[in-house]
Coordinates of C-alpha atoms in Angstrom, one line a residue:
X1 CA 112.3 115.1 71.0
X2 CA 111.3 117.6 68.2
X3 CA 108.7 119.5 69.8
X4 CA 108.9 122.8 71.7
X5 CA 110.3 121.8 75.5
X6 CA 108.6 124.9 76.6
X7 CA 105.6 124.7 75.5
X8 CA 105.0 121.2 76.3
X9 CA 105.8 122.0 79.8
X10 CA 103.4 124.5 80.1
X11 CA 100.6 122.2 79.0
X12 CA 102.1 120.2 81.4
X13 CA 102.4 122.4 84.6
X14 CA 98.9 124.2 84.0
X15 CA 97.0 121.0 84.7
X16 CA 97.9 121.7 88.8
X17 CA 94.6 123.1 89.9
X18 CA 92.6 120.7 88.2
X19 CA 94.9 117.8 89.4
X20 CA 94.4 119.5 93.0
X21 CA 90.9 119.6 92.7
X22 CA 90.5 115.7 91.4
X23 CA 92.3 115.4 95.0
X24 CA 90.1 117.3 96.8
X25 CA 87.0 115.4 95.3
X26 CA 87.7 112.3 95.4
X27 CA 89.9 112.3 98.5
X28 CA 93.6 111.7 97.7
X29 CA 95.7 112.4 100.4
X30 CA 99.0 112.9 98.2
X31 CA 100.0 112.2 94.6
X32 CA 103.3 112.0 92.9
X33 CA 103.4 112.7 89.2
X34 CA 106.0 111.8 86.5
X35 CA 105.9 112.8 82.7
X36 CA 108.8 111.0 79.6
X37 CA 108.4 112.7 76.7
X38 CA 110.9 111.3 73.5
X39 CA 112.7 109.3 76.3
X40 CA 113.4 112.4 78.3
X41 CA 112.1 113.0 81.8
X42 CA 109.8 116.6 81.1
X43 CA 107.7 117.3 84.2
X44 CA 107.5 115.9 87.6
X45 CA 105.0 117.1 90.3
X46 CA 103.8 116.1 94.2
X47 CA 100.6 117.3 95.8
X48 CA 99.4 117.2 98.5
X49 CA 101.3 114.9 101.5
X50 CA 103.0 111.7 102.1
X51 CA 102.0 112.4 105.9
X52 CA 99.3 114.6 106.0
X53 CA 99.1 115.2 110.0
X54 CA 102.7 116.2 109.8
X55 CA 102.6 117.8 106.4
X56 CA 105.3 116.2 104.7
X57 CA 105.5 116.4 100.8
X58 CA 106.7 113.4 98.9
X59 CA 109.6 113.9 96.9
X60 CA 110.9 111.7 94.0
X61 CA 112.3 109.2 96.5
X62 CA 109.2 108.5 98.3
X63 CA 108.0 105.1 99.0
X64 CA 104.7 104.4 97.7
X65 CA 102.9 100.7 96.8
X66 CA 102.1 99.8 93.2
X67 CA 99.9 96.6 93.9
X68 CA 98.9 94.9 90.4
X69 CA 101.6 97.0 88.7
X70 CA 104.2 94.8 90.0
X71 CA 103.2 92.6 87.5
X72 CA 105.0 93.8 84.6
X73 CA 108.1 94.0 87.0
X74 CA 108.3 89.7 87.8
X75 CA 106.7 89.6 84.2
X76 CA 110.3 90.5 83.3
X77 CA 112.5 88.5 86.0
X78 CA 110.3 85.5 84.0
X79 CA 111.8 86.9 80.8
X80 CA 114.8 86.8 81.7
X81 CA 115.0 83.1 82.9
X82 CA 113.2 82.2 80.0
X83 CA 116.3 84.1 78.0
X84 CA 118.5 82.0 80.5
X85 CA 117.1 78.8 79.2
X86 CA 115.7 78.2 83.0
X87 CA 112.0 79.0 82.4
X88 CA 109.7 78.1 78.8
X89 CA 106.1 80.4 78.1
X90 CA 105.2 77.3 76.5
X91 CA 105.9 74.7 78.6
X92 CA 102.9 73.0 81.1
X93 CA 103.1 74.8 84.4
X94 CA 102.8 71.3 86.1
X95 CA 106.4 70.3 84.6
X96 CA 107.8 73.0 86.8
X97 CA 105.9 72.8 89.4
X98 CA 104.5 69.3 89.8
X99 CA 102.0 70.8 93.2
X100 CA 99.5 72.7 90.6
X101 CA 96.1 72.2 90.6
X102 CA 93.2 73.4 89.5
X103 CA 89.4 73.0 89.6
X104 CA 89.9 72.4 86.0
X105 CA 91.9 68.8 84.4
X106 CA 92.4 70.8 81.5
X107 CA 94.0 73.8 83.2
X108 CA 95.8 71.7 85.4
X109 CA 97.4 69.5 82.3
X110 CA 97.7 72.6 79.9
X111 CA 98.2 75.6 81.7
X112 CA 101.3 77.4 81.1
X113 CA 103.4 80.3 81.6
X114 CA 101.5 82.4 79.5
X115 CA 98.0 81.5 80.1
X116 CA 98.7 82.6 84.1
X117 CA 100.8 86.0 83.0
X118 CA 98.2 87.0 80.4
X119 CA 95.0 86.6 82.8
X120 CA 93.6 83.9 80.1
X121 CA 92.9 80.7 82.9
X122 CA 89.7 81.5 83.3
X123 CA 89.7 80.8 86.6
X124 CA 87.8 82.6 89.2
X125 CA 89.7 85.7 90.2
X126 CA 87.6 86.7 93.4
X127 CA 90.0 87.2 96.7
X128 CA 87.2 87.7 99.2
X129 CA 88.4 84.7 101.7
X130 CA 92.2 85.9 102.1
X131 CA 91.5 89.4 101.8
X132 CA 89.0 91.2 104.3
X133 CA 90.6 94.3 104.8
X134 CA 92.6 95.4 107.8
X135 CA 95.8 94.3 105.7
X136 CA 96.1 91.3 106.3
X137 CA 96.0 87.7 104.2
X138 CA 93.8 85.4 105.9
X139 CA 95.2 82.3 103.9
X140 CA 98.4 81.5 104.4
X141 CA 101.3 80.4 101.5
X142 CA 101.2 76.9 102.7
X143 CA 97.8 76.3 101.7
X144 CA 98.0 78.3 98.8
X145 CA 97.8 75.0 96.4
X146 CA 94.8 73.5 97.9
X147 CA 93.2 77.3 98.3
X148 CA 93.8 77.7 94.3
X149 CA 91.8 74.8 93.4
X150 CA 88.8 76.3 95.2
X151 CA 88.7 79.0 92.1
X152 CA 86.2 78.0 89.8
X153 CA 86.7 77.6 86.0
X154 CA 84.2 79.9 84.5
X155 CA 85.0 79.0 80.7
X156 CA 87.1 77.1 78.8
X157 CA 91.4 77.8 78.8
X158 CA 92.2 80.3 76.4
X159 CA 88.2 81.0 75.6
X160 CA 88.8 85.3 77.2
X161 CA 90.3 87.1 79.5
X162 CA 89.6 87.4 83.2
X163 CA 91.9 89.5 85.4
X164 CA 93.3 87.0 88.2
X165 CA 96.0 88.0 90.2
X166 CA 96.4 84.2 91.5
X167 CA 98.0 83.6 88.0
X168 CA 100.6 85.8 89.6
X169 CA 101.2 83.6 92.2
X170 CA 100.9 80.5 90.0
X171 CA 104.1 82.6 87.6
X172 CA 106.1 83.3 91.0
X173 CA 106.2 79.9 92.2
X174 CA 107.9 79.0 89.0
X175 CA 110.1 81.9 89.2
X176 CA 111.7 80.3 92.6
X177 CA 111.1 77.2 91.4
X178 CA 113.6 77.2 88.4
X179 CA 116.1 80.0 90.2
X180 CA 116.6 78.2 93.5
X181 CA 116.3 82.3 94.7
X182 CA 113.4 84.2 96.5
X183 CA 111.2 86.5 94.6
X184 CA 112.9 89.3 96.7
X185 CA 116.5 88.3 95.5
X186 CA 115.4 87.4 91.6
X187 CA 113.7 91.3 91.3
X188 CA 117.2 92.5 92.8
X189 CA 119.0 90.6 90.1
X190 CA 117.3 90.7 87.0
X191 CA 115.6 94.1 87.7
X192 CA 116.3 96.4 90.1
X193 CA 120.4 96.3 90.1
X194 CA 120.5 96.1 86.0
X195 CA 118.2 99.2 86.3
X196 CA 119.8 100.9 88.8
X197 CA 116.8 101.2 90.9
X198 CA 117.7 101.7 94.4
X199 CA 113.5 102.6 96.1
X200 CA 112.3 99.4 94.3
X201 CA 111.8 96.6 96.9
X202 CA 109.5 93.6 97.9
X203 CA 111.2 92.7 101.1
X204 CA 111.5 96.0 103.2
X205 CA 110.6 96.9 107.1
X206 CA 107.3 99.4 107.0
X207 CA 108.0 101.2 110.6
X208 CA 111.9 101.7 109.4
X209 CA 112.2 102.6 106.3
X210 CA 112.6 106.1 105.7
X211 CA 110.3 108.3 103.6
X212 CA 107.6 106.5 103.4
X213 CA 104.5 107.2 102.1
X214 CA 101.7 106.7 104.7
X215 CA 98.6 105.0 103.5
X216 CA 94.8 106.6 103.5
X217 CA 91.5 105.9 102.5
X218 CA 89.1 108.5 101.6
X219 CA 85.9 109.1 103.9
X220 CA 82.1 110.0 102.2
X221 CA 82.9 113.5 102.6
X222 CA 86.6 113.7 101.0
X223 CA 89.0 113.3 104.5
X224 CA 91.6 111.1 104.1
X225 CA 92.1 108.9 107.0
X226 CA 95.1 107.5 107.9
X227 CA 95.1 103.6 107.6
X228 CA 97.1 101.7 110.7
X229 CA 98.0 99.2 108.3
X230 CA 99.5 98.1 105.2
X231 CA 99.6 94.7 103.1
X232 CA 102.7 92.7 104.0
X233 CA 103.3 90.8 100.6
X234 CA 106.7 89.3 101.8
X235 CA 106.8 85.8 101.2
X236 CA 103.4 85.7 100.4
X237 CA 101.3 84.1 97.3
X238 CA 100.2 87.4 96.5
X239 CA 104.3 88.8 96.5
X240 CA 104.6 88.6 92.7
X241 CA 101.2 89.9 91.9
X242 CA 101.3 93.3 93.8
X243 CA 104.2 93.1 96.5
X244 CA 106.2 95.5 95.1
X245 CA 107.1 99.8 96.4
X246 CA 108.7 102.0 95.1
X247 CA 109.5 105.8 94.0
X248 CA 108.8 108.3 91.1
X249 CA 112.2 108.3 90.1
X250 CA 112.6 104.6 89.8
X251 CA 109.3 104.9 88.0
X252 CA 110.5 106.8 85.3
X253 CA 113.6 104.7 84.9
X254 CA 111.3 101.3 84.5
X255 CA 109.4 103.2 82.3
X256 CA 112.4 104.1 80.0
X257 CA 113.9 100.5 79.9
X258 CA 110.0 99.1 79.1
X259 CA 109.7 102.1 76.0
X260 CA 113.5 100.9 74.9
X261 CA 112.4 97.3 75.0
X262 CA 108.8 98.2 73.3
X263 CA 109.8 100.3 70.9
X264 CA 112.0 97.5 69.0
X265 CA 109.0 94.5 68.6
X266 CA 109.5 92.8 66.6
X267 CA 112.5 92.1 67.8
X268 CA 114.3 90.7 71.3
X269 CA 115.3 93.8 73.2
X270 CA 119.2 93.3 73.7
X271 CA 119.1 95.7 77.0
X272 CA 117.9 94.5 80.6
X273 CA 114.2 94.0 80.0
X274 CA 114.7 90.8 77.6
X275 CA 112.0 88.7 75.4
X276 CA 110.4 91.2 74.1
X277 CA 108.5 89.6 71.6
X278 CA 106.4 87.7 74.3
X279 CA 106.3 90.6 76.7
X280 CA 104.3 93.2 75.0
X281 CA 103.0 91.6 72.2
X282 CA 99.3 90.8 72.2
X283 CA 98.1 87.3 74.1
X284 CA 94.2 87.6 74.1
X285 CA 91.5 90.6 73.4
X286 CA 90.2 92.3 76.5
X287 CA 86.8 93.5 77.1
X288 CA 85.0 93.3 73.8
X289 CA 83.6 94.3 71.4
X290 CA 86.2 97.4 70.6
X291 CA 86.8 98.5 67.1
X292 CA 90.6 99.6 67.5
X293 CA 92.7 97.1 69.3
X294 CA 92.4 96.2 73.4
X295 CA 94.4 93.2 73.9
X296 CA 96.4 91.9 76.7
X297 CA 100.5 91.5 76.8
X298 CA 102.2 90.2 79.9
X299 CA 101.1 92.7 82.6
X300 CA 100.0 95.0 80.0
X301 CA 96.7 96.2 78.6
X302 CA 97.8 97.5 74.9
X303 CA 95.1 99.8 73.7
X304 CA 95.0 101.9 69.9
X305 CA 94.2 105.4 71.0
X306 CA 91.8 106.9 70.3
X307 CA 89.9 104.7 72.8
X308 CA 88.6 104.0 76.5
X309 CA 91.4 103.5 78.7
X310 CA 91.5 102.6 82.7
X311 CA 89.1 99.3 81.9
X312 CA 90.5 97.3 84.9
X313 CA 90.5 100.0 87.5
X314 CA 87.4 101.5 90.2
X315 CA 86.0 103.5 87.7
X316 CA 84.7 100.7 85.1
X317 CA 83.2 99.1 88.4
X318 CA 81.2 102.6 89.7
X319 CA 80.2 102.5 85.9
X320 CA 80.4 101.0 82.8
X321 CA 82.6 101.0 80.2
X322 CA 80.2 103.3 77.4
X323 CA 80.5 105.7 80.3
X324 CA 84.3 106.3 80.2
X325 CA 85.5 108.9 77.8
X326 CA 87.3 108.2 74.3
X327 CA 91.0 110.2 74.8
X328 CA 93.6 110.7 71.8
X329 CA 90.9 112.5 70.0
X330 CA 91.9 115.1 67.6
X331 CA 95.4 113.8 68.3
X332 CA 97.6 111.2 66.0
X333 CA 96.9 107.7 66.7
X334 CA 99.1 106.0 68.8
X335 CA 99.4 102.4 70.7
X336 CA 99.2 103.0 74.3
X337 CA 100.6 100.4 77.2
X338 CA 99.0 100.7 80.3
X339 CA 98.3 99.0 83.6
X340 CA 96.4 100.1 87.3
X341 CA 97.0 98.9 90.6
X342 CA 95.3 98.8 94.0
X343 CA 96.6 98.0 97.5
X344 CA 95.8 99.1 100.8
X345 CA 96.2 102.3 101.1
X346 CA 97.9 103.1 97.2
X347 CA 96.6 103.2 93.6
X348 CA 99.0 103.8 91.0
X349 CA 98.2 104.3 87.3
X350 CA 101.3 103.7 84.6
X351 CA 100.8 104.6 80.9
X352 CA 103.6 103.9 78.0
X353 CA 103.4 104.9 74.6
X354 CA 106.2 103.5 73.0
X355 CA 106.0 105.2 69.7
X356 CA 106.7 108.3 71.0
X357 CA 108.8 107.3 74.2
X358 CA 106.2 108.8 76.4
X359 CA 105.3 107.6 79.6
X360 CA 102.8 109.1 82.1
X361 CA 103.3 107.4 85.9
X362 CA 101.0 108.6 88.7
X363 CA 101.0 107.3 92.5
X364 CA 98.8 108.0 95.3
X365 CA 98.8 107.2 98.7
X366 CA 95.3 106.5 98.8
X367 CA 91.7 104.2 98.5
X368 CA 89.9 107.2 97.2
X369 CA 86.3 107.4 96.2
X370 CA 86.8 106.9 92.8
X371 CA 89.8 105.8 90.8
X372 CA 91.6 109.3 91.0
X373 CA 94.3 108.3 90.0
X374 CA 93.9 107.0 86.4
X375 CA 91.8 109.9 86.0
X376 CA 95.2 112.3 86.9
X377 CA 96.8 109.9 84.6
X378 CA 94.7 110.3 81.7
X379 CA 94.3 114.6 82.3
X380 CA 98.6 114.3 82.4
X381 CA 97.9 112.5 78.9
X382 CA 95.7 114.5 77.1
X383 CA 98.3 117.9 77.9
X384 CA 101.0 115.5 77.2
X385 CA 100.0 115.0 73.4
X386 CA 97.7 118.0 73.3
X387 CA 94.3 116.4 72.3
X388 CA 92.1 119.2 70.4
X389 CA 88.6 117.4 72.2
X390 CA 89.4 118.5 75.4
X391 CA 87.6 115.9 78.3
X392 CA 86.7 117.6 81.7
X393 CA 88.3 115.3 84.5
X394 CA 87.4 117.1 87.0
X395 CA 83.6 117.3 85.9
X396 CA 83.9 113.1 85.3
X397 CA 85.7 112.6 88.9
X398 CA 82.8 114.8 90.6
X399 CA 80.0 112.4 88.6
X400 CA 82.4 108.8 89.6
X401 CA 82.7 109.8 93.7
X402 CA 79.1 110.8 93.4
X403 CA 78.1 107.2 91.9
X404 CA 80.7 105.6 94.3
X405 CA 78.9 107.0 97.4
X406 CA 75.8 106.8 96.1
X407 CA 76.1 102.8 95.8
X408 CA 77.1 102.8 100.0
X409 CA 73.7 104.5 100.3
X410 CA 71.8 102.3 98.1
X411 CA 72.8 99.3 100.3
X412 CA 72.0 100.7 103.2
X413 CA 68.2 101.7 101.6
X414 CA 67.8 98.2 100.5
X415 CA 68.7 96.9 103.9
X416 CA 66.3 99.8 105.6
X417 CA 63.4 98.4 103.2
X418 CA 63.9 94.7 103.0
X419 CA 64.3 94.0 107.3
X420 CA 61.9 92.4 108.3
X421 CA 60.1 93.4 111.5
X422 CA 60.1 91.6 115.2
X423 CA 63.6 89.8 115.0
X424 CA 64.3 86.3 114.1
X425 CA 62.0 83.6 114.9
X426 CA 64.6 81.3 116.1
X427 CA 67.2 81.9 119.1
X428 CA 70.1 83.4 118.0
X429 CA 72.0 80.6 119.8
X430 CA 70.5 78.3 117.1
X431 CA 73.4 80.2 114.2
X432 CA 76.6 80.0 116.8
X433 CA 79.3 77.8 115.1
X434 CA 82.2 77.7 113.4
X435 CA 81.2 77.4 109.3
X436 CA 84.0 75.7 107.4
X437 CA 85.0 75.9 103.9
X438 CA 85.3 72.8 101.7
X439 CA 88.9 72.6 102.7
X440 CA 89.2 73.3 105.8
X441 CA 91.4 76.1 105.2
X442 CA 89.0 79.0 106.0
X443 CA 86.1 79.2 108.5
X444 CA 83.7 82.3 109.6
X445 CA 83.3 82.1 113.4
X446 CA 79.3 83.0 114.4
X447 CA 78.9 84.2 118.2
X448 CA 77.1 86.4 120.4
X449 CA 78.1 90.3 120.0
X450 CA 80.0 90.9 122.7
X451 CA 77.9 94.2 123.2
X452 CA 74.7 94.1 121.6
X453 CA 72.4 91.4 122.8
X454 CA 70.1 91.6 119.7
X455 CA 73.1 91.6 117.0
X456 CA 76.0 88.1 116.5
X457 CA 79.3 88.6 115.6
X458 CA 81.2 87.1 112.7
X459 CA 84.6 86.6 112.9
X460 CA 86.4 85.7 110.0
X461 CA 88.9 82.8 110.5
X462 CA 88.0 83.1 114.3
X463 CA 89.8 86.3 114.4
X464 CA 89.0 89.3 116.7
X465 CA 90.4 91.6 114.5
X466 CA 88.5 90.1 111.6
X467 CA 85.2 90.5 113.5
X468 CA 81.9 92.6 112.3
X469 CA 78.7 93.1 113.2
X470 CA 76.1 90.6 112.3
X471 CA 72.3 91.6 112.2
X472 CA 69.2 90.2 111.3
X473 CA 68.2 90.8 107.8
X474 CA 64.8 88.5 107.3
X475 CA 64.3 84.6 107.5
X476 CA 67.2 83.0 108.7
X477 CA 69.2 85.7 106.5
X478 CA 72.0 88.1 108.4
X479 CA 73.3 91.3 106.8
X480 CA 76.9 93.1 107.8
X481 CA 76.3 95.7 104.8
X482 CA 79.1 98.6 105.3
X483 CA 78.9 102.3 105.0
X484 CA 81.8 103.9 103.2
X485 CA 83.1 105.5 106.5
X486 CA 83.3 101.7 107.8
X487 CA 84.8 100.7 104.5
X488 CA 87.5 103.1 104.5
X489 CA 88.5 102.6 108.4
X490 CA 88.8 98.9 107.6
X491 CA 90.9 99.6 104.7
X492 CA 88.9 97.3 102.3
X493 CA 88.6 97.9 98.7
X494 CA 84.9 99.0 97.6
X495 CA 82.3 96.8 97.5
X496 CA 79.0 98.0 95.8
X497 CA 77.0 94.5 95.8
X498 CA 74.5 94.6 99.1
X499 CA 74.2 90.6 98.4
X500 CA 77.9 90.3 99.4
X501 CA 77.3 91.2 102.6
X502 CA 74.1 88.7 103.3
X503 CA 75.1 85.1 105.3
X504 CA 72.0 82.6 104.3
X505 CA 71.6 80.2 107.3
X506 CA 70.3 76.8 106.6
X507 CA 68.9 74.1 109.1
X508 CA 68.2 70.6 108.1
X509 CA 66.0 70.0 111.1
X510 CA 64.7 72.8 111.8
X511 CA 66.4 73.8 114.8
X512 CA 70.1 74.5 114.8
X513 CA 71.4 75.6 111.7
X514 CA 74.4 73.2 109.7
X515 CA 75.7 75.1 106.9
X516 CA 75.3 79.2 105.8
X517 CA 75.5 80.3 102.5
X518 CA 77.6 83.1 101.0
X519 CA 77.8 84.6 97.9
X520 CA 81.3 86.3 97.8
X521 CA 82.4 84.9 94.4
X522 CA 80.1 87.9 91.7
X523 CA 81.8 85.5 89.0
X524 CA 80.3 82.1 90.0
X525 CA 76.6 81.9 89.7
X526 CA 76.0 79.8 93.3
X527 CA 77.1 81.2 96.5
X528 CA 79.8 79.4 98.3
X529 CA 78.1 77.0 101.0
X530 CA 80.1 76.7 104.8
X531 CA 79.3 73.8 106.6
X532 CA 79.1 74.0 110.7
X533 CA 81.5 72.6 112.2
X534 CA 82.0 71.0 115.7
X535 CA 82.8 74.1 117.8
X536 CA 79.1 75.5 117.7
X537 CA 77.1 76.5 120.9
X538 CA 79.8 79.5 121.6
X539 CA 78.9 82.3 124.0

């Protein structure tokens, strides 16, 4: 490293009160902050608290979840089997694992390796029926094969890239597949013990292990609340695709073996994170048009600065991308790897620029009301290589929790002015029933609130815990639009569409109804339809 130590650290360190603030704003409850700079670790930072009742600061051994960010991590156990002679990019997925499906014939006889770990299926990546908040998977990993033919092909194999975490799942099964091992026990062998990581872990007891970071979501007005749950990933379909905790300091050692790996493409790395060549090379463009390069790897958006970054995070859905700033101006172009994360209760934000052997790796423990933490990322960046067209990020994270919250309270407008007056026309015992996917697998209970004698109740899978309000909307149309508040307390990711939350009952006598309507899918043009089953008349 040839610059000045000093000086970088200074840039470095005097970012605190605006990282505090982007806290404040947006309502992180605790971040932990780690900078490589020429391979070397240069600045690491925690704000704010791991357990904010008790005030406990996180420290660099601190547990905190990564979600999508795991990725990259069974992106290389698959590397390494493929380097074994176990696994092949190339090979059709069903040769390995003669169960796959897909809505698609020619997924389903052509998929491969690849096509799931760089996002290019083109498969419906929506996750509404096994995730509705509350941190916990509503379909379970035996029915994950006849649940993964329900996502719809959009476009063509190969045509572009859609973000689909399933793909994951579709890339784990072939990792136990071809090891005879658990996901668990492969990340322990082929990562985390060749690494040295020893905070890295998929299989781990939340109410035991030490140091743990709890898990929040941010209120409308900034409080972080503290979540009673957290998603359980082990030995789930999800496991591969965001299953994985872990600490800043084993963050910053990944980090280093990725940059050592990177930084020798063209070539096969000849340290622990193997095949190179496939792993951060580019597989398919993301997000066009872009002038300079934005291209997917294996778990890892490559991006020529300068350039938007952060394009598959909150902040690109509270607005779009012409509305994200350019960094790396006034700065030497550089190739940056990045990726973001989400689970309940975290959001992490990893950045790697390999040319330089510079990492920037930020964890929170929080949902917050914006994406707070790629924004802390990209301020740590723009210190980090001392851009001379400064961006205010504290000025942009005011403007994205403003639009975030803003979006709550247009739903609830457009439900104020679009209910209709004097109730529905029918008997409210006329929508009671159990509505049933077309496999079977998942159902939306419809009863009577068990409080309100005006409202029903829905109950996803039949589950109590799953339940919301239901309330009439207009026609035989039923709204359960959320506030923030309720979003957060439910620990649910944000949803800004007021349609999502509209069931559509449908009679075809005229009497009781036989089928609702929901449109939870924003990539497939026709909403899903739920047909009643035989448990109807419920009290």
């Amino acid at each position: 490293m040839t610059e000045d130590v000093t000086s970088l650290q200074e840039r470095l360190d005097s970012q605190k009160s605006t990282i505090e603030a982007i806290c404040k704003t947006a309502g992180v409850a605790g971040v932990s902050i780690g900078v490589l700079h020429g391979g070397e670790i240069v600045h690491t930072k925690h704000f704010g608290f791991r357990n904010v009742a008790d005030k406990q600061q996180a420290d660099g051994d601190t547990l905190y979840g990564i979600g999508s960010c795991s990725k990259s991590y069974f992106a290389a156990v698959a590397a390494a089997l493929v380097e074994e002679g176990k696994l092949s990019w190339t090979a059709p997925t069903k040769t390995i694992v003669p169960e796959f499906n897909a809505s698609s014939q020619v997924v389903k006889d052509e998929a491969n390796m690849i096509d799931s770990a760089a996002h290019r299926l083109r498969l419906s990546g929506a996750f509404h029926l096994t995730f509705q908040g509350d941190g916990d998977h509503l379909i379970h990993t035996k029915d994950f094969w006849t649940y993964y033919t329900k996502l719809s092909s959009v476009t063509s194999l190969r045509a572009s890239w859609i973000y689909n975490s399933h793909g994951y799942s579709v890339l784990g099964a072939q990792i136990e597949r071809v090891s005879g091992r658990s996901l668990a026990q492969c990340l322990r062998d082929y990562v985390t013990k060749p690494l040295a990581l020893d905070r890295t872990v998929c299989e781990l007891d939340f109410h035991t292990t030490p140091n743990f970071a709890k898990p929040y979501a941010a209120l409308a007005d900034g409080t972080p609340y503290k979540l009673p749950c957290r998603q359980d990933f082990r030995g789930h379909f999800f496991e591969a695709a965001a299953g994985i905790y872990t600490s800043l300091n084993d963050t910053l050692k990944y980090a280093s073996a990725v940059l050592e790996a990177a930084s020798k493409l063209p070539l096969k790395a000849d340290g622990p994170i193997r095949e190179s060549d496939q792993l951060f090379t580019s597989h398919i463009p993301v997000v066009n048009p872009s002038f300079r390069e934005r291209s997917y790897a294996l778990d890892w958006i490559r991006t020529q600065l300068p350039g938007v970054v952060g394009v598959m995070g909150d902040n690109r859905r509270i607005l779009p991308i012409d509305q994200l700033p350019v960094i790396g101006r006034g700065a030497t172009p550089r190739l940056a790897l990045y990726h973001q994360g989400a689970t309940v209760g975290y959001f992490p934000s990893f950045y790697l620029f390999p040319e330089t052997k510079s990492a920037v790796m930020v964890l929170t423990n929080s949902i917050a009301n914006c994406d707070a933490a790629d924004w802390i990322a990209q301020t740590m960046i723009q210190a980090l290589f001392d851009d001379k067209d400064p961006i205010d990020w504290l000025e942009l994270t005011r403007k994205f929790t403003r639009q975030c919250l803003q979006y709550y309270d247009d739903m609830q407008d457009e439900v104020r002015q679009k209910r209709q007056a004097g109730g529905p026309k029918r008997d409210l015992d006329a929508y009671l029933g159990d509505y049933y996917d077309n496999t079977g697998i998942f159902y939306i209970r419809i009863r009577r609130h068990p409080e309100k004698e005006d409202a029903l109740q829905l109950e996803f899978q039949g589950l109590k815990k799953h339940a919301y309000q239901l309330r009439f909307f207009y026609d035989d149309t039923f709204e359960w639009t959320l506030s923030r508040d309720e979003t957060a307390k439910r620990a649910r990711y944000h949803q800004f569409d007021q349609e999502y939350f509209n069931f559509h009952f449908h009679s075809s006598d005229g009497t009781a109804m036989n089928s609702l309507t929901w449109h939870h899918d924003p990539m497939v043009t026709k909403p899903e339809t739920f047909e009643r089953g035989k448990s109807g008349g419920l009290a």
